[in-house]
CSV table of C-alpha atoms and ligand atoms in Angstrom, one decimal:
chain,number,residue,atom,x,y,z
Z,20,UNK,CA,-8.5,10.9,-2.1
Z,21,UNK,CA,-6.7,7.7,-1.3
Z,22,UNK,CA,-4.0,7.7,1.4
Z,23,UNK,CA,-0.9,5.5,0.9
Z,24,UNK,CA,1.8,5.4,3.5
Z,25,UNK,CA,5.4,6.1,2.4
Z,26,UNK,CA,7.5,3.8,4.5
Z,27,UNK,CA,8.9,0.3,4.8
Z,28,UNK,CA,8.8,0.2,8.6
Z,29,UNK,CA,6.5,-2.6,9.6
Z,30,UNK,CA,5.6,-1.3,13.0
Z,31,UNK,CA,4.6,2.1,11.6
Z,32,UNK,CA,2.5,0.4,8.9
Z,33,UNK,CA,0.9,-1.9,11.5
Z,34,UNK,CA,-0.1,1.0,13.7
Z,35,UNK,CA,-1.5,3.0,10.8
Z,36,UNK,CA,-3.3,0.1,9.3
Z,37,UNK,CA,-5.3,-0.2,12.5
Z,38,UNK,CA,-6.8,3.2,11.9
Z,39,UNK,CA,-8.6,1.8,8.9
Z,40,UNK,CA,-7.5,4.8,6.8
Z,41,UNK,CA,-4.6,3.2,4.9
Z,42,UNK,CA,-5.4,2.4,1.2
Z,43,UNK,CA,-1.9,1.3,0.2
Z,44,UNK,CA,1.9,1.6,0.8
Z,45,UNK,CA,4.8,3.0,-1.2
Z,46,UNK,CA,8.4,2.1,-0.7
Z,47,UNK,CA,11.6,3.0,-2.6
Z,48,UNK,CA,15.2,1.7,-2.3
Z,49,UNK,CA,16.1,4.4,0.2
Z,50,UNK,CA,13.2,3.4,2.5
Z,51,UNK,CA,14.1,-0.3,2.2
Z,52,UNK,CA,17.7,0.6,3.1
Z,53,UNK,CA,16.4,2.6,6.1
Z,54,UNK,CA,14.3,-0.4,7.3
Z,55,UNK,CA,17.5,-2.6,7.3
Z,56,UNK,CA,15.3,-5.5,6.0
Z,57,UNK,CA,15.6,-7.8,3.0
Z,58,UNK,CA,13.4,-6.3,0.2
Z,59,UNK,CA,11.6,-9.6,-0.6
Z,60,UNK,CA,10.8,-10.3,3.0
Z,61,UNK,CA,9.6,-6.9,3.9
Z,62,UNK,CA,7.5,-6.4,0.8
Z,63,UNK,CA,5.8,-9.7,1.4
Z,64,UNK,CA,5.1,-8.7,5.1
Z,65,UNK,CA,3.7,-5.4,4.1
Z,66,UNK,CA,1.4,-7.1,1.5
Z,67,UNK,CA,0.1,-9.4,4.2
Z,68,UNK,CA,-0.7,-6.4,6.4
Z,69,UNK,CA,-2.3,-4.0,3.8
Z,70,UNK,CA,-4.7,-5.4,1.2
Z,71,UNK,CA,-4.3,-2.3,-1.0
Z,72,UNK,CA,-1.5,-1.6,-3.6
Z,73,UNK,CA,2.0,-1.9,-2.2
Z,74,UNK,CA,4.7,-0.3,-4.5
Z,75,UNK,CA,8.0,-2.2,-4.7
Z,76,UNK,CA,10.6,-0.5,-6.8
Z,77,UNK,CA,12.9,-2.2,-9.3
Z,78,UNK,CA,16.6,-1.3,-8.9
Z,79,UNK,CA,17.9,-2.3,-12.4
Z,80,UNK,CA,18.2,0.5,-15.0
Z,81,UNK,CA,18.0,-1.6,-18.1
Z,82,UNK,CA,14.8,-3.0,-19.5
Z,83,UNK,CA,15.5,-6.8,-19.5
Z,84,UNK,CA,16.8,-6.8,-15.9
Z,85,UNK,CA,13.9,-4.5,-14.8
Z,86,UNK,CA,11.5,-7.1,-16.3
Z,87,UNK,CA,13.2,-9.9,-14.4
Z,88,UNK,CA,13.1,-8.0,-11.1
Z,89,UNK,CA,9.5,-7.0,-11.7
Z,90,UNK,CA,8.6,-10.7,-12.2
Z,91,UNK,CA,10.3,-11.6,-8.9
Z,92,UNK,CA,8.6,-8.7,-7.0
Z,93,UNK,CA,5.2,-9.5,-8.6
Z,94,UNK,CA,5.4,-13.1,-7.5
Z,95,UNK,CA,5.4,-12.0,-3.8
Z,96,UNK,CA,1.7,-11.1,-3.7
Z,97,UNK,CA,-1.2,-10.1,-5.9
Z,98,UNK,CA,-1.2,-6.5,-4.5
Z,99,UNK,CA,2.4,-5.7,-5.4
Z,100,UNK,CA,2.5,-2.6,-7.7
Z,101,UNK,CA,5.8,-2.5,-9.6
Z,102,UNK,CA,7.5,0.9,-9.3
Z,103,UNK,CA,9.8,2.0,-12.2
Z,104,UNK,CA,11.8,5.1,-12.7
Z,105,UNK,CA,10.8,7.7,-15.3
Z,106,UNK,CA,13.4,6.7,-17.8
Z,107,UNK,CA,13.2,5.3,-21.4
Z,108,UNK,CA,13.8,1.8,-20.1
Z,109,UNK,CA,11.5,2.4,-17.1
Z,110,UNK,CA,8.6,3.4,-19.4
Z,111,UNK,CA,9.3,0.5,-21.7
Z,112,UNK,CA,9.0,-1.8,-18.7
Z,113,UNK,CA,5.8,0.1,-17.6
Z,114,UNK,CA,4.1,-0.6,-20.9
Z,115,UNK,CA,5.1,-4.3,-20.8
Z,116,UNK,CA,4.1,-4.8,-17.1
Z,117,UNK,CA,0.8,-3.1,-17.4
Z,118,UNK,CA,0.0,-5.0,-20.6
Z,119,UNK,CA,0.4,-8.2,-18.4
Z,120,UNK,CA,-2.3,-6.8,-16.1
Z,121,UNK,CA,-0.1,-5.7,-13.2
Z,122,UNK,CA,-0.2,-2.2,-11.7
Z,123,UNK,CA,2.8,0.1,-12.3
Z,124,UNK,CA,3.8,3.2,-10.4
Z,125,UNK,CA,6.1,5.5,-12.4
Z,126,UNK,CA,8.3,7.4,-10.0
Z,127,UNK,CA,10.7,10.4,-10.0
Z,128,UNK,CA,8.4,12.6,-12.1
Z,129,UNK,CA,9.4,16.3,-12.1
Z,130,UNK,CA,7.5,17.7,-15.2
Z,131,UNK,CA,4.2,17.6,-17.0
Z,132,UNK,CA,5.9,16.3,-20.1
Z,133,UNK,CA,7.2,13.3,-18.1
Z,134,UNK,CA,3.7,12.7,-16.7
Z,135,UNK,CA,2.3,12.7,-20.2
Z,136,UNK,CA,4.9,10.1,-21.3
Z,137,UNK,CA,4.0,7.9,-18.3
Z,138,UNK,CA,0.3,8.1,-19.0
Z,139,UNK,CA,0.9,7.1,-22.6
Z,140,UNK,CA,3.0,4.2,-21.4
Z,141,UNK,CA,0.0,3.0,-19.5
Z,142,UNK,CA,1.1,3.9,-16.0
Z,143,UNK,CA,-1.4,3.1,-13.2
Z,144,UNK,CA,0.1,5.8,-11.1
Z,145,UNK,CA,2.4,8.8,-11.8
Z,146,UNK,CA,4.4,10.0,-8.8
Z,147,UNK,CA,5.4,13.6,-9.0
Z,148,UNK,CA,7.8,14.6,-6.1
Z,149,UNK,CA,6.5,17.9,-4.7
Z,150,UNK,CA,8.9,18.2,-1.8
Z,151,UNK,CA,12.0,17.8,-3.9
Z,152,UNK,CA,10.7,20.5,-6.3
Z,153,UNK,CA,10.1,22.8,-3.4
Z,154,UNK,CA,13.7,22.1,-2.3
Z,155,UNK,CA,15.1,23.6,-5.5
Z,156,UNK,CA,12.9,26.7,-5.3
Z,157,UNK,CA,10.0,25.6,-7.5
Z,158,UNK,CA,6.4,25.1,-6.3
Z,159,UNK,CA,5.8,21.4,-6.3
Z,160,UNK,CA,2.1,21.6,-6.0
Z,161,UNK,CA,1.9,23.6,-9.2
Z,162,UNK,CA,3.1,20.5,-11.0
Z,163,UNK,CA,0.3,18.5,-9.4
Z,164,UNK,CA,-2.3,21.0,-10.5
Z,165,UNK,CA,-0.9,21.0,-14.1
Z,166,UNK,CA,-0.9,17.2,-14.4
Z,167,UNK,CA,-4.4,16.8,-12.9
Z,168,UNK,CA,-5.7,19.4,-15.4
Z,169,UNK,CA,-3.8,17.9,-18.3
Z,170,UNK,CA,-5.0,14.3,-17.6
Z,171,UNK,CA,-8.6,15.6,-17.2
Z,172,UNK,CA,-8.6,16.8,-20.8
Z,173,UNK,CA,-8.0,13.2,-22.1
Z,174,UNK,CA,-10.6,10.8,-20.6
Z,175,UNK,CA,-8.8,7.9,-22.3
Z,176,UNK,CA,-5.9,8.4,-19.9
Z,177,UNK,CA,-6.7,6.6,-16.7
Z,178,UNK,CA,-3.4,7.2,-14.9
Z,179,UNK,CA,-3.9,8.3,-11.3
Z,180,UNK,CA,-1.9,11.2,-9.9
Z,181,UNK,CA,0.0,10.0,-6.7
Z,182,UNK,CA,1.4,13.0,-4.9
Z,183,UNK,CA,4.8,11.9,-3.5
Z,184,UNK,CA,7.6,13.5,-1.5
Z,185,UNK,CA,5.0,15.1,0.8
Z,186,UNK,CA,6.6,17.1,3.5
Z,187,UNK,CA,3.7,18.9,5.2
Z,188,UNK,CA,0.0,18.9,6.0
Z,189,UNK,CA,-0.4,21.9,3.6
Z,190,UNK,CA,0.8,19.6,0.8
Z,191,UNK,CA,-2.0,17.1,1.7
Z,192,UNK,CA,-4.6,19.8,1.9
Z,193,UNK,CA,-3.6,21.3,-1.5
Z,194,UNK,CA,-3.5,17.8,-3.1
Z,195,UNK,CA,-7.2,17.4,-1.9
Z,196,UNK,CA,-8.2,20.8,-3.2
Z,197,UNK,CA,-6.6,20.1,-6.6
Z,198,UNK,CA,-8.3,16.7,-6.8
Z,199,UNK,CA,-5.2,14.5,-6.9
Z,200,UNK,CA,-6.2,10.8,-6.7
Z,201,UNK,CA,-3.7,9.6,-4.1
Z,202,UNK,CA,-1.3,11.1,-1.5
Z,203,UNK,CA,1.5,9.0,-0.2
Z,204,UNK,CA,2.2,10.2,3.3
Z,205,UNK,CA,5.2,9.8,5.7
Z,206,UNK,CA,3.7,8.3,8.9
Z,207,UNK,CA,4.4,11.4,11.0
Z,208,UNK,CA,2.3,13.5,8.7
Z,209,UNK,CA,-0.7,11.2,9.1
Z,210,UNK,CA,-0.5,11.4,12.9
Z,211,UNK,CA,0.0,15.2,12.8
Z,212,UNK,CA,-3.2,15.5,10.6
Z,213,UNK,CA,-5.3,14.4,13.6
Z,214,UNK,CA,-4.1,17.2,15.7
Z,215,UNK,CA,-5.7,20.6,16.3
Z,216,UNK,CA,-5.4,22.8,19.4
Z,217,UNK,CA,-9.1,23.5,19.3
Z,218,UNK,CA,-10.0,19.8,19.1
Z,219,UNK,CA,-8.0,19.1,22.3
Z,220,UNK,CA,-9.3,22.2,24.1
Z,221,UNK,CA,-12.9,21.4,23.1
Z,222,UNK,CA,-12.7,17.8,24.2
Z,223,UNK,CA,-11.2,18.7,27.6
Z,224,UNK,CA,-14.1,21.2,28.2
Z,225,UNK,CA,-16.7,18.6,27.2
Z,226,UNK,CA,-15.1,16.0,29.6
Z,227,UNK,CA,-15.0,18.5,32.5
Z,228,UNK,CA,-18.7,19.5,32.0
Z,229,UNK,CA,-19.6,15.8,31.7
Z,230,UNK,CA,-17.9,14.9,34.9
Z,231,UNK,CA,-20.0,17.6,36.8
Z,232,UNK,CA,-23.2,15.8,35.7
Z,233,UNK,CA,-22.2,12.6,37.6
Z,234,UNK,CA,-23.7,10.6,34.7
Z,235,UNK,CA,-22.3,7.6,32.8
Z,236,UNK,CA,-23.5,6.3,29.5
Z,237,UNK,CA,-22.6,2.6,30.2
N,305,LIG,C1,7.3,7.9,-2.9
N,305,LIG,O1,6.9,7.1,-3.7
N,305,LIG,C2,8.6,8.5,-2.9
N,305,LIG,O2,9.5,7.5,-3.0
N,305,LIG,C3,8.8,9.4,-1.7
N,305,LIG,O3,7.6,10.1,-1.5
N,305,LIG,C4,10.0,10.3,-1.8
N,305,LIG,O4,10.0,11.2,-0.8
N,305,LIG,P1,11.2,12.1,-0.4
N,305,LIG,O5,11.5,13.1,-1.4
N,305,LIG,O6,10.9,12.7,1.0
N,305,LIG,O7,12.4,11.1,-0.2
């Protein structure tokens, strides 16, 4: 499974890029607002830091303006993935942009029917939001399982399932068990994934025993 990082914070991206585990980055208008940065500048900077796909979202809601915004965002770097909302105009833009050879991430997906539309529109990635479904009392991960199963039945659809709105390590583990292609992770979740009380306890015991031997490797 590929790991994307869900943030527009350059210092967080830099720190995580150094782990060698970051395959891409996703942003959205709220994350850009939170960064306090100019969208064009910050997307360019992220693209220079991470060679993988960097999702940059259009903010227009009509097809012609979406296409103009997509052109401007795509001109920033070869690894910009254009993110469009799952609307009629968004999927028209998805079809047009992917036909020009550029990756598209279709965002704000909350049903299998929407995921089917996005795949038929040629989406590179579909982003179902699991946390926001959990928030309204549904089981977000059930939607991931449904979409993965549905896409698997049609080998001609090569849209990748990108699990978005991840709120816990459980979400990531379930995404892996289901076989989702990508998880986009808030930075804190990635750092938390390294942690286990038994890893820390075991390492401390190894180090104490090693000290008693008086040896060094170097
Ligand atoms: C990713 O592409 C989405 O923008 C993001 O995961 C949304 O997460 P949220 O529901 O926590 O805002």
